Short mmCIF file of C-alpha atoms and ligand atoms in Angstrom, two decimals:
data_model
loop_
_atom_site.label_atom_id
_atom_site.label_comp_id
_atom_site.label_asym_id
_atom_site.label_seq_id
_atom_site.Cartn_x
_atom_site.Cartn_y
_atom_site.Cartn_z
CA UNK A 182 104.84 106.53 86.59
CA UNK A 183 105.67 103.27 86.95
CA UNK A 184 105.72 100.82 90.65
CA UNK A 185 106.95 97.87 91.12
CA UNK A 186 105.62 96.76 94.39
CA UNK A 187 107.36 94.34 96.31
CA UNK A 188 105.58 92.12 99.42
CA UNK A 189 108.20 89.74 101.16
CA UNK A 190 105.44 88.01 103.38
CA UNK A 191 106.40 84.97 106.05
CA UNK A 192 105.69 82.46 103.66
CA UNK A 193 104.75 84.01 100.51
CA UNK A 194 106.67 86.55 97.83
CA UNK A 195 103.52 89.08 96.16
CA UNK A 196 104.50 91.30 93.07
CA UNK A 197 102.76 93.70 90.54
CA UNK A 198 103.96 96.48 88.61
CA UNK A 199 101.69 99.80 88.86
CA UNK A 200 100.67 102.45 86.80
CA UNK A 201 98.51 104.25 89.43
CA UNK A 202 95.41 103.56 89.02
CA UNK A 203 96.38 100.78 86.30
CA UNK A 204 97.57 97.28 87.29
CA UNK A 205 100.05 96.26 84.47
CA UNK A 206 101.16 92.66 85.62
CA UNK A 207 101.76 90.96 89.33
CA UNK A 208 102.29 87.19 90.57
CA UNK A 209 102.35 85.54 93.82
CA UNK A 210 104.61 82.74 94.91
CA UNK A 211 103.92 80.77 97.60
CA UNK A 212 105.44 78.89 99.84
CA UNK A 213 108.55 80.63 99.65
CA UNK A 214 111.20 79.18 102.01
CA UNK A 215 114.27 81.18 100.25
CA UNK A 216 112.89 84.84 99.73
CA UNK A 217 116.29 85.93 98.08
CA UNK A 218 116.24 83.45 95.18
CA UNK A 219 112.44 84.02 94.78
CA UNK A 220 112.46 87.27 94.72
CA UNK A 221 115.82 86.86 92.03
CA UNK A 222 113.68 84.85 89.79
CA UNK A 223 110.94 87.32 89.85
CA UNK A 224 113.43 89.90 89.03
CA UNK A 225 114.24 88.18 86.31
CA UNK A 226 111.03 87.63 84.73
CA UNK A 227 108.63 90.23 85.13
CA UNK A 228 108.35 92.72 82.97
CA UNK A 229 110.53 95.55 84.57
CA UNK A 230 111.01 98.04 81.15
CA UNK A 231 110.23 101.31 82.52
CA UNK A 232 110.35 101.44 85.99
CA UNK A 233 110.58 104.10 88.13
CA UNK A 234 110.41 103.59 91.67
CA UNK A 235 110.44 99.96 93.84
CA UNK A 236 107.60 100.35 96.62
CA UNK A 237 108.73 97.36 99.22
CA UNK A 238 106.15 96.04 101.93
CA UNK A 239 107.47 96.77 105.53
CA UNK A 240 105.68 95.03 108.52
CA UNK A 241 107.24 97.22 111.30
CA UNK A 242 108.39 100.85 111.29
CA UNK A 243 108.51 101.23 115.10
CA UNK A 244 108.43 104.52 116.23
CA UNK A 245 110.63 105.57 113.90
CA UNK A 246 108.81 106.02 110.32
CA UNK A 247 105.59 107.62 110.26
CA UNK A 248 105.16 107.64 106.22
CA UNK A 249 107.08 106.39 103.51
CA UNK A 250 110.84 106.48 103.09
CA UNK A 251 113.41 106.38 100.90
CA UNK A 252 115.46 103.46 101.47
CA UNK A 253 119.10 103.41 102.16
CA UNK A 254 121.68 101.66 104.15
CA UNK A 255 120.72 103.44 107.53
CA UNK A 256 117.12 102.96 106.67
CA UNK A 257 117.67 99.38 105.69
CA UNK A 258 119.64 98.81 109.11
CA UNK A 259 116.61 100.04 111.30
CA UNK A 260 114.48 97.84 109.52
CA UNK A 261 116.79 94.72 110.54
CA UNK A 262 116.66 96.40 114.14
CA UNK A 263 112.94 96.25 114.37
CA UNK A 264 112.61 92.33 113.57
CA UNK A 265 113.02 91.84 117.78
CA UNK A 266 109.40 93.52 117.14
CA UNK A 267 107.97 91.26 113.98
CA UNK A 268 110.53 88.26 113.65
CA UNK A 269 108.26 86.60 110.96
CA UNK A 270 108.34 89.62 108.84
CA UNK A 271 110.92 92.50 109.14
CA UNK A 272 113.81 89.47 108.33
CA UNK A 273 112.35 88.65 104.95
CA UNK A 274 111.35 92.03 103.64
CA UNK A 275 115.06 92.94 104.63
CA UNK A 276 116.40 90.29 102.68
CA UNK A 277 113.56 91.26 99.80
CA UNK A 278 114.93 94.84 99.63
CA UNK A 279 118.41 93.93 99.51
CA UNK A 280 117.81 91.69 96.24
CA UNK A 281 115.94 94.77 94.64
CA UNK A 282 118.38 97.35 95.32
CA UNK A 283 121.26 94.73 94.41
CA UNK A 284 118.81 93.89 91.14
CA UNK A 285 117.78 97.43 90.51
CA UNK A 286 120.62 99.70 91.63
CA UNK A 287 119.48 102.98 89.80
CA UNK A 288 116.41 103.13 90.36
CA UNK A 289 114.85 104.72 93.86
CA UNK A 290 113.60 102.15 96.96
CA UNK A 291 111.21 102.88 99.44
CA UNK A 292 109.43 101.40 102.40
CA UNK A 293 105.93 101.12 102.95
CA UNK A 294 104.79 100.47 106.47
CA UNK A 295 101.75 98.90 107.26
CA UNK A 296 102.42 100.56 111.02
CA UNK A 297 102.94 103.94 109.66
CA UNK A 298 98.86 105.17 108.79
CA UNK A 299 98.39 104.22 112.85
CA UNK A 300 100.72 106.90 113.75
CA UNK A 301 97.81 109.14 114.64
CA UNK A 302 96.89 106.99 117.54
CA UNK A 303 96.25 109.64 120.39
CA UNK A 304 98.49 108.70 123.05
CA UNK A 305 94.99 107.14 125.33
CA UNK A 306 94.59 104.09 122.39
CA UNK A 307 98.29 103.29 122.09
CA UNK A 308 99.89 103.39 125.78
CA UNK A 309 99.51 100.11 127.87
CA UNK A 310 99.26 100.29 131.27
CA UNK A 311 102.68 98.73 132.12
CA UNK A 312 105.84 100.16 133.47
CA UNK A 313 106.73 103.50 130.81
CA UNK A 314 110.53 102.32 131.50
CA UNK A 315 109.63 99.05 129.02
CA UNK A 316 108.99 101.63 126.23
CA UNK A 317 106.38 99.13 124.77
CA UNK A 318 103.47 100.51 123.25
CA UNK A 319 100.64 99.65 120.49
CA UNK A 320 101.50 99.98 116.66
CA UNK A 321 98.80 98.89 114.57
CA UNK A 322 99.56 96.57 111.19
CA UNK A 323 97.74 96.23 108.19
CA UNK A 324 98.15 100.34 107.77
CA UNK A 325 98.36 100.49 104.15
CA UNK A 326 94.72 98.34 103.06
CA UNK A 327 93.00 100.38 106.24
CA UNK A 328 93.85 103.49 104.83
CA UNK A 329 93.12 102.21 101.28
CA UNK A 330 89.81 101.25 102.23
CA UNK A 331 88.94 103.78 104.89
CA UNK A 332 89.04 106.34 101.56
CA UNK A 333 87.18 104.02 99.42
CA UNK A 334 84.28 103.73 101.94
CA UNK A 335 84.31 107.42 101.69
CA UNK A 336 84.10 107.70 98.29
CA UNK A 337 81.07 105.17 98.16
CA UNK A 338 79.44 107.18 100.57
CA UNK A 339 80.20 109.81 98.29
CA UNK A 340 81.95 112.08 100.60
CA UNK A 341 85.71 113.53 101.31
CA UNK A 342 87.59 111.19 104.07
CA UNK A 343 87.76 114.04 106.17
CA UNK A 344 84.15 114.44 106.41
CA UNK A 345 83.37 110.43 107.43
CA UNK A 346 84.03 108.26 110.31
CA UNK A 347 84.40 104.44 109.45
CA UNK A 348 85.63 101.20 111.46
CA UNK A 349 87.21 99.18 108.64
CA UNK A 350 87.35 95.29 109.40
CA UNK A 351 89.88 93.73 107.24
CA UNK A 352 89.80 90.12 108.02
CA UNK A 353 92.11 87.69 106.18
CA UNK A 354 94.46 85.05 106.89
CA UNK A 355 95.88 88.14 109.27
CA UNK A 356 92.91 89.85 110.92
CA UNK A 357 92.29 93.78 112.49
CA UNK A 358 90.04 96.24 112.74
CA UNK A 359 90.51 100.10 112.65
CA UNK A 360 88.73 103.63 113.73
CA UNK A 361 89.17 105.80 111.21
CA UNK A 362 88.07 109.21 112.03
CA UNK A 363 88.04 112.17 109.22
CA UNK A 364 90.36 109.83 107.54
CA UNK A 365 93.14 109.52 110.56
CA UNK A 366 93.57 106.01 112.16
CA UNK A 367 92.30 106.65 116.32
CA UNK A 368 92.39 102.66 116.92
CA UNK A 369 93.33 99.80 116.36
CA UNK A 370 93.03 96.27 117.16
CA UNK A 371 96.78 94.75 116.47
CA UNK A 372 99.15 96.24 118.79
CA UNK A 373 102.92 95.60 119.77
CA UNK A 374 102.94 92.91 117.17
CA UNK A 375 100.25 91.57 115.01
CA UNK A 376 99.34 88.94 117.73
CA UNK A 377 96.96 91.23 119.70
CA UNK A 378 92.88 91.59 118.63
CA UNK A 379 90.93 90.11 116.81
CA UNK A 380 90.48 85.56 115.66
CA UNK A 381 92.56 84.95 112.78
CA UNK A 382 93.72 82.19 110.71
CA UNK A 383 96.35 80.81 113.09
CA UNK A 384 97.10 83.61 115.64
CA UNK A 385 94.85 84.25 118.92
CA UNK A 386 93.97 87.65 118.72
CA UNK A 387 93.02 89.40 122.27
CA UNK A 388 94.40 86.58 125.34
CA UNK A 389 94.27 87.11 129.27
CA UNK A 390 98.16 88.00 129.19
CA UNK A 391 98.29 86.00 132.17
CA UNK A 392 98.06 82.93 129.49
CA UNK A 393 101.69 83.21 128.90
CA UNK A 394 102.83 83.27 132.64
CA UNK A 395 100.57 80.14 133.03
CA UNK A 396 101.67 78.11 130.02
CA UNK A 397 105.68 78.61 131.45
CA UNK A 398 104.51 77.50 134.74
CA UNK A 399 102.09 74.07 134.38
CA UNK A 400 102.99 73.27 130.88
CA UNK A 401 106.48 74.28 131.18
CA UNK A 402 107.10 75.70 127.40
CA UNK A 403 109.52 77.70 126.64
CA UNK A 404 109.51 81.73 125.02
CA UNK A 405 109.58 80.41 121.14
CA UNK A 406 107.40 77.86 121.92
CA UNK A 407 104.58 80.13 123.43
CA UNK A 408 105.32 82.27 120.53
CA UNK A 409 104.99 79.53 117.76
CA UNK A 410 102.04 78.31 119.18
CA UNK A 411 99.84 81.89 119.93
CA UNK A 412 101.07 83.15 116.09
CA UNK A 413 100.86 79.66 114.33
CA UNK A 414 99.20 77.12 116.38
CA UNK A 415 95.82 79.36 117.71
CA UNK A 416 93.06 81.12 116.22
CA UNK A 417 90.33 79.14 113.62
CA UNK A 418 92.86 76.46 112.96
CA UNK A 419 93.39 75.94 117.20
CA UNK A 420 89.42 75.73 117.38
CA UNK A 421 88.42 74.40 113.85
CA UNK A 422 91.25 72.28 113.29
CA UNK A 423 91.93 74.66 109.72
CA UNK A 424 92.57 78.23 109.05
CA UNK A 425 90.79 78.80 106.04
CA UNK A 426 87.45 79.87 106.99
CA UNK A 427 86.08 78.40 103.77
CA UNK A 428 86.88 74.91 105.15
CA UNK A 429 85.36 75.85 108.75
CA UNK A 430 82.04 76.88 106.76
CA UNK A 431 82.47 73.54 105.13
CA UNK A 432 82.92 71.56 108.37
CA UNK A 433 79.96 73.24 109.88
CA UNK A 434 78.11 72.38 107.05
CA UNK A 435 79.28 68.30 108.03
CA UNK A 436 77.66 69.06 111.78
CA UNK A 437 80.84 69.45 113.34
CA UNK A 438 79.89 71.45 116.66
CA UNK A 439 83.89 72.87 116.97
CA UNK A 440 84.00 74.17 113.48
CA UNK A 441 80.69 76.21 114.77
CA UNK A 442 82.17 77.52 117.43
CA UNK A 443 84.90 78.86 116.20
CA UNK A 444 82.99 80.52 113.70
CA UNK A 445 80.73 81.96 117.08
CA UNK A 446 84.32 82.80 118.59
CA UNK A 447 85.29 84.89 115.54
CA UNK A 448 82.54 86.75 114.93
CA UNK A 449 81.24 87.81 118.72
CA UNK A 450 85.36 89.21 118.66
CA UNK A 451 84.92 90.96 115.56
CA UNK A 452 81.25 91.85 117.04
CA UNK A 453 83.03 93.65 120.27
CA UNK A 454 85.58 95.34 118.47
CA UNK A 455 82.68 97.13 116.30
CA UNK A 456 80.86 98.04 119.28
CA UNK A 457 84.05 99.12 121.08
CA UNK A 458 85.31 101.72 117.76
CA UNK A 459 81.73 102.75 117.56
CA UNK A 460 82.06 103.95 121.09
CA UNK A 461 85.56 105.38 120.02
CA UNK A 462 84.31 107.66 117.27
CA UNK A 463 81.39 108.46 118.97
CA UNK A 464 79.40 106.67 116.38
CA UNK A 465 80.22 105.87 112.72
CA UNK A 466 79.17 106.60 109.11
CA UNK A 467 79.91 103.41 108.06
CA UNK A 468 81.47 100.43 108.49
CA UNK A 469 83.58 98.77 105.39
CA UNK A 470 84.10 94.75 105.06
CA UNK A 471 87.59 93.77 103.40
CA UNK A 472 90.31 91.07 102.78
CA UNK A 473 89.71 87.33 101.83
CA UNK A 474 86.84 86.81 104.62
CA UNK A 475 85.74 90.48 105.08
CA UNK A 476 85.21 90.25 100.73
CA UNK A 477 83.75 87.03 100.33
CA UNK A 478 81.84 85.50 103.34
CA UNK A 479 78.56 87.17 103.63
CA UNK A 480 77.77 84.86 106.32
CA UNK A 481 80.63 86.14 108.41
CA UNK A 482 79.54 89.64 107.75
CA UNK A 483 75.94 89.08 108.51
CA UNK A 484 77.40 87.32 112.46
CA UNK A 485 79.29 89.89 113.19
CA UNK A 486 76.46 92.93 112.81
CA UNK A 487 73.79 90.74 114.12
CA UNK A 488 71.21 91.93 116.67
CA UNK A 489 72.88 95.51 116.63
CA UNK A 490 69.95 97.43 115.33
CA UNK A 491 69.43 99.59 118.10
CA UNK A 492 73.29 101.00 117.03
CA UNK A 493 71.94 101.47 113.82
CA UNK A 494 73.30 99.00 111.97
CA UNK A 495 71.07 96.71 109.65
CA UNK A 496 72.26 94.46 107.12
CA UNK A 497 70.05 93.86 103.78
CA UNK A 498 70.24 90.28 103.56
CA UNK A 499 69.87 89.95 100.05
CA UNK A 500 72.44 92.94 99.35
CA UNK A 501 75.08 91.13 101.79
CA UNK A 502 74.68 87.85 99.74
CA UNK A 503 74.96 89.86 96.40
CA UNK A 504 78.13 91.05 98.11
CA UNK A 505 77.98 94.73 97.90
CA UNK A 506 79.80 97.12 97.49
CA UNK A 507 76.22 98.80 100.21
CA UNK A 508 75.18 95.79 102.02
CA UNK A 509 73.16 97.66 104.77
CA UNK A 510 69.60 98.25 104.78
CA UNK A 511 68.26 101.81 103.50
CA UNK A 512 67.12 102.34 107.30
CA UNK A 513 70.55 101.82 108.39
CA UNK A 514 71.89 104.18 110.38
CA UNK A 515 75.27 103.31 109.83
CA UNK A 516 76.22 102.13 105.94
CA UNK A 517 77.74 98.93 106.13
CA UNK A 518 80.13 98.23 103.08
CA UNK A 519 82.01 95.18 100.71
CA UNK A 520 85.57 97.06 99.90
CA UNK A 521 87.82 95.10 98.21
CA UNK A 522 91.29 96.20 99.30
CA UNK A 523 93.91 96.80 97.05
CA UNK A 524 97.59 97.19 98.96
CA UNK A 525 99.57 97.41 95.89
CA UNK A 526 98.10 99.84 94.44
CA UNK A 527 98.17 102.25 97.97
CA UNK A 528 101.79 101.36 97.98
CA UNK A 529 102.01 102.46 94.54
CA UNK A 530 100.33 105.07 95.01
CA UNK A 531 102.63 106.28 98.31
CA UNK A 532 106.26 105.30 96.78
CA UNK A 533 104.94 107.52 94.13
CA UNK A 534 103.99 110.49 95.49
CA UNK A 535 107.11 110.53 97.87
CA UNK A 536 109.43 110.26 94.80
P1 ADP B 650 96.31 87.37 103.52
O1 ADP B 650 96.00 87.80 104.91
O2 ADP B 650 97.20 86.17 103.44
O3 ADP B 650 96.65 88.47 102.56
P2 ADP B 650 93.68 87.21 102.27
O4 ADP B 650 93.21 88.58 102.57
O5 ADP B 650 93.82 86.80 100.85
O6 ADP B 650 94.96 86.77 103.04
O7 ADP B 650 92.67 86.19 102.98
C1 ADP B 650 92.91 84.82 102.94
C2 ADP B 650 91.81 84.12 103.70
O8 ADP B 650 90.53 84.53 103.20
C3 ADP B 650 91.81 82.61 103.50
O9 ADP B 650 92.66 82.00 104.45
C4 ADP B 650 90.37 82.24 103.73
O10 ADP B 650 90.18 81.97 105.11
C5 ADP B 650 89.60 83.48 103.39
N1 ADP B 650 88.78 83.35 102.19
C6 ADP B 650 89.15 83.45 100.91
N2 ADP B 650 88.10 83.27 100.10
C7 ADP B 650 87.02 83.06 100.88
C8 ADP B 650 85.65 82.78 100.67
N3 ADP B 650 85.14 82.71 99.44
N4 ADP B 650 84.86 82.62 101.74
C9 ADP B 650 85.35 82.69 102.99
N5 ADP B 650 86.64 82.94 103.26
C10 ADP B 650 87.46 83.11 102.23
#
């Protein structure tokens, strides 16, 4: 059966057409300012013969959608109603679906949340302590590659997902981690939005959220500006001066002191979070590395599990710079794992199954 997933993104349009477990084609355009036209061209180009279901990227299903669904107009309206929640994203991968199903009328849509594998949050990891009246609460993002690669660390370890426990650290441009115990999602490090956990690219991760209170008052900045600055302005490129941890690595390399301390900054976060989900499960069987950093930067990888040998975790240095998929020691306790995520194909792989 045929996919074509679709992934509207804030600045960028992804593609690929799936035949579970095959990848048959996919693109990427960046810097996408106009997703409908993008996404029009895309339409127009790929090779479409033989479709038989649309899989579209959602950032935000609320409380709402707890698994895939089939799109329609109510669906699509909810989706619009949740951007107050992710105003980057929800917008654009309305505007995405609409150009599908306008594109593609016969064939089936549905939504893929990256919220929805967090559903299983016990009610303990996803209440804050704030008035119950607010009806805030923590979601979780980047659902669909932590549940991707929460099964593939299984697998490696040569077990059923139900019978391992495994923190899964997907750090890209975006960056969270996850508990994943007997293959349900306890924890997780984004929360009401994608703002809250760990250093990413351009976004702050975990802040006193006194911050906020204190920017309106002695700086004087408004709501959006706060916002633009904690989601665009913040993380590596706030303490590096660039977001791409490839150019921090090469700015430490030119003995500049703040490139080397955001890299300190990232990792002790990521560092906390691992000893936080450990506690959480109660211990782990492993722990899997993904995304653009979590894949490719053994140095990052080799920070972050520093020094935690007594919590059974020991990296193999020569294993982490060969870049896995095992990168742990064969005294490790705890199996520490390369998995290179693959959110197209889960997506594929849901829209499928649900049609
Ligand atoms: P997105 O979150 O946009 O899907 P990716 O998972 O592709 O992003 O991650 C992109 C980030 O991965 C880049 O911004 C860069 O910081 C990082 N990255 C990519 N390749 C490498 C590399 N070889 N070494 C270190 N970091 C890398």
């Amino acid at each position: 059966m045929s996919v074509l997933t679709v992934n509207c993104g804030s600045s960028s349009l992804k593609w690929s057409v799936v035949d579970p477990p095959e990848t048959l084609a996919s693109g990427t355009v960046q810097q996408v300012t106009d997703h409908a036209a993008a996404l029009t061209e895309v339409l127009e180009n790929a090779p479409l013969d033989e479709l038989s279901v649309v899989a579209h990227r959602v950032v935000h299903g609320g409380e709402r959608y707890s698994a895939p669904v089939r799109i329609n107009e109510a669906v699509l309206a909810s989706i619009r109603d949740l951007s107050v929640l992710a105003p980057l994203h929800n917008p654009v991968n309305a505007d995405g679906i609409e150009v599908a199903m306008r594109a593609l009328p016969d064939l089936p849509h549905v939504a893929v949340f990256d919220t929805a594998f967090h559903a299983t949050l016990p009610p303990r990891a996803f209440t804050y302590a704030v008035p119950r009246a607010w009806g805030v609460r923590r979601y979780g993002f980047h659902g669909t590659s932590h549940a991707y690669v929460s099964r593939e660390a299984a697998r490696l370890l040569g077990k059923a997902p139900e019978d391992v426990d495994v923190i899964v650290l997907h750090l890209g441009n975006g960056a969270s981690a996850s508990a994943v115990q007997k293959g349900h999602s306890v924890d997780t490090s984004m929360g009401l939005t994608p703002l809250e956990g760990l250093v990413m690219g351009t976004r702050s991760g975990d802040v006193d959220p006194a911050l906020v209170l204190h920017l309106r008052r002695t700086r004087n900045l408004s709501t959006d500006e706060i916002d633009t600055v904690l989601n665009s302005r913040s993380g590596l490129l706030a303490l590096a001066g660039d977001n791409d941890m490839r150019e921090v690595h090469r700015r430490i390399d030119a003995g500049d002191t703040a490139a080397e301390l955001a890299l300190d900054v990232y990792c002790y976060r990521i560092k906390k979070y691992v000893g936080a989900y450990l506690a959480a499960l109660g211990g782990a069987d492993a722990i899997a590395f993904t995304a653009g950093v979590g894949e490719n930067d053994s140095m990052v990888r080799a920070q972050s599990l520093a020094g935690l040998e007594r919590l059974g975790i020991e990296i193999d240095d020569a294993r982490n710079r060969a870049g896995g998929p095992r990168i742990s020691a064969d005294t490790s306790a705890v199996s520490v794992l390369v998995v290179p995520t693959d959110e197209e194909l889960e997506m594929a792989v849901q829209a499928a199954a649900l049609v």
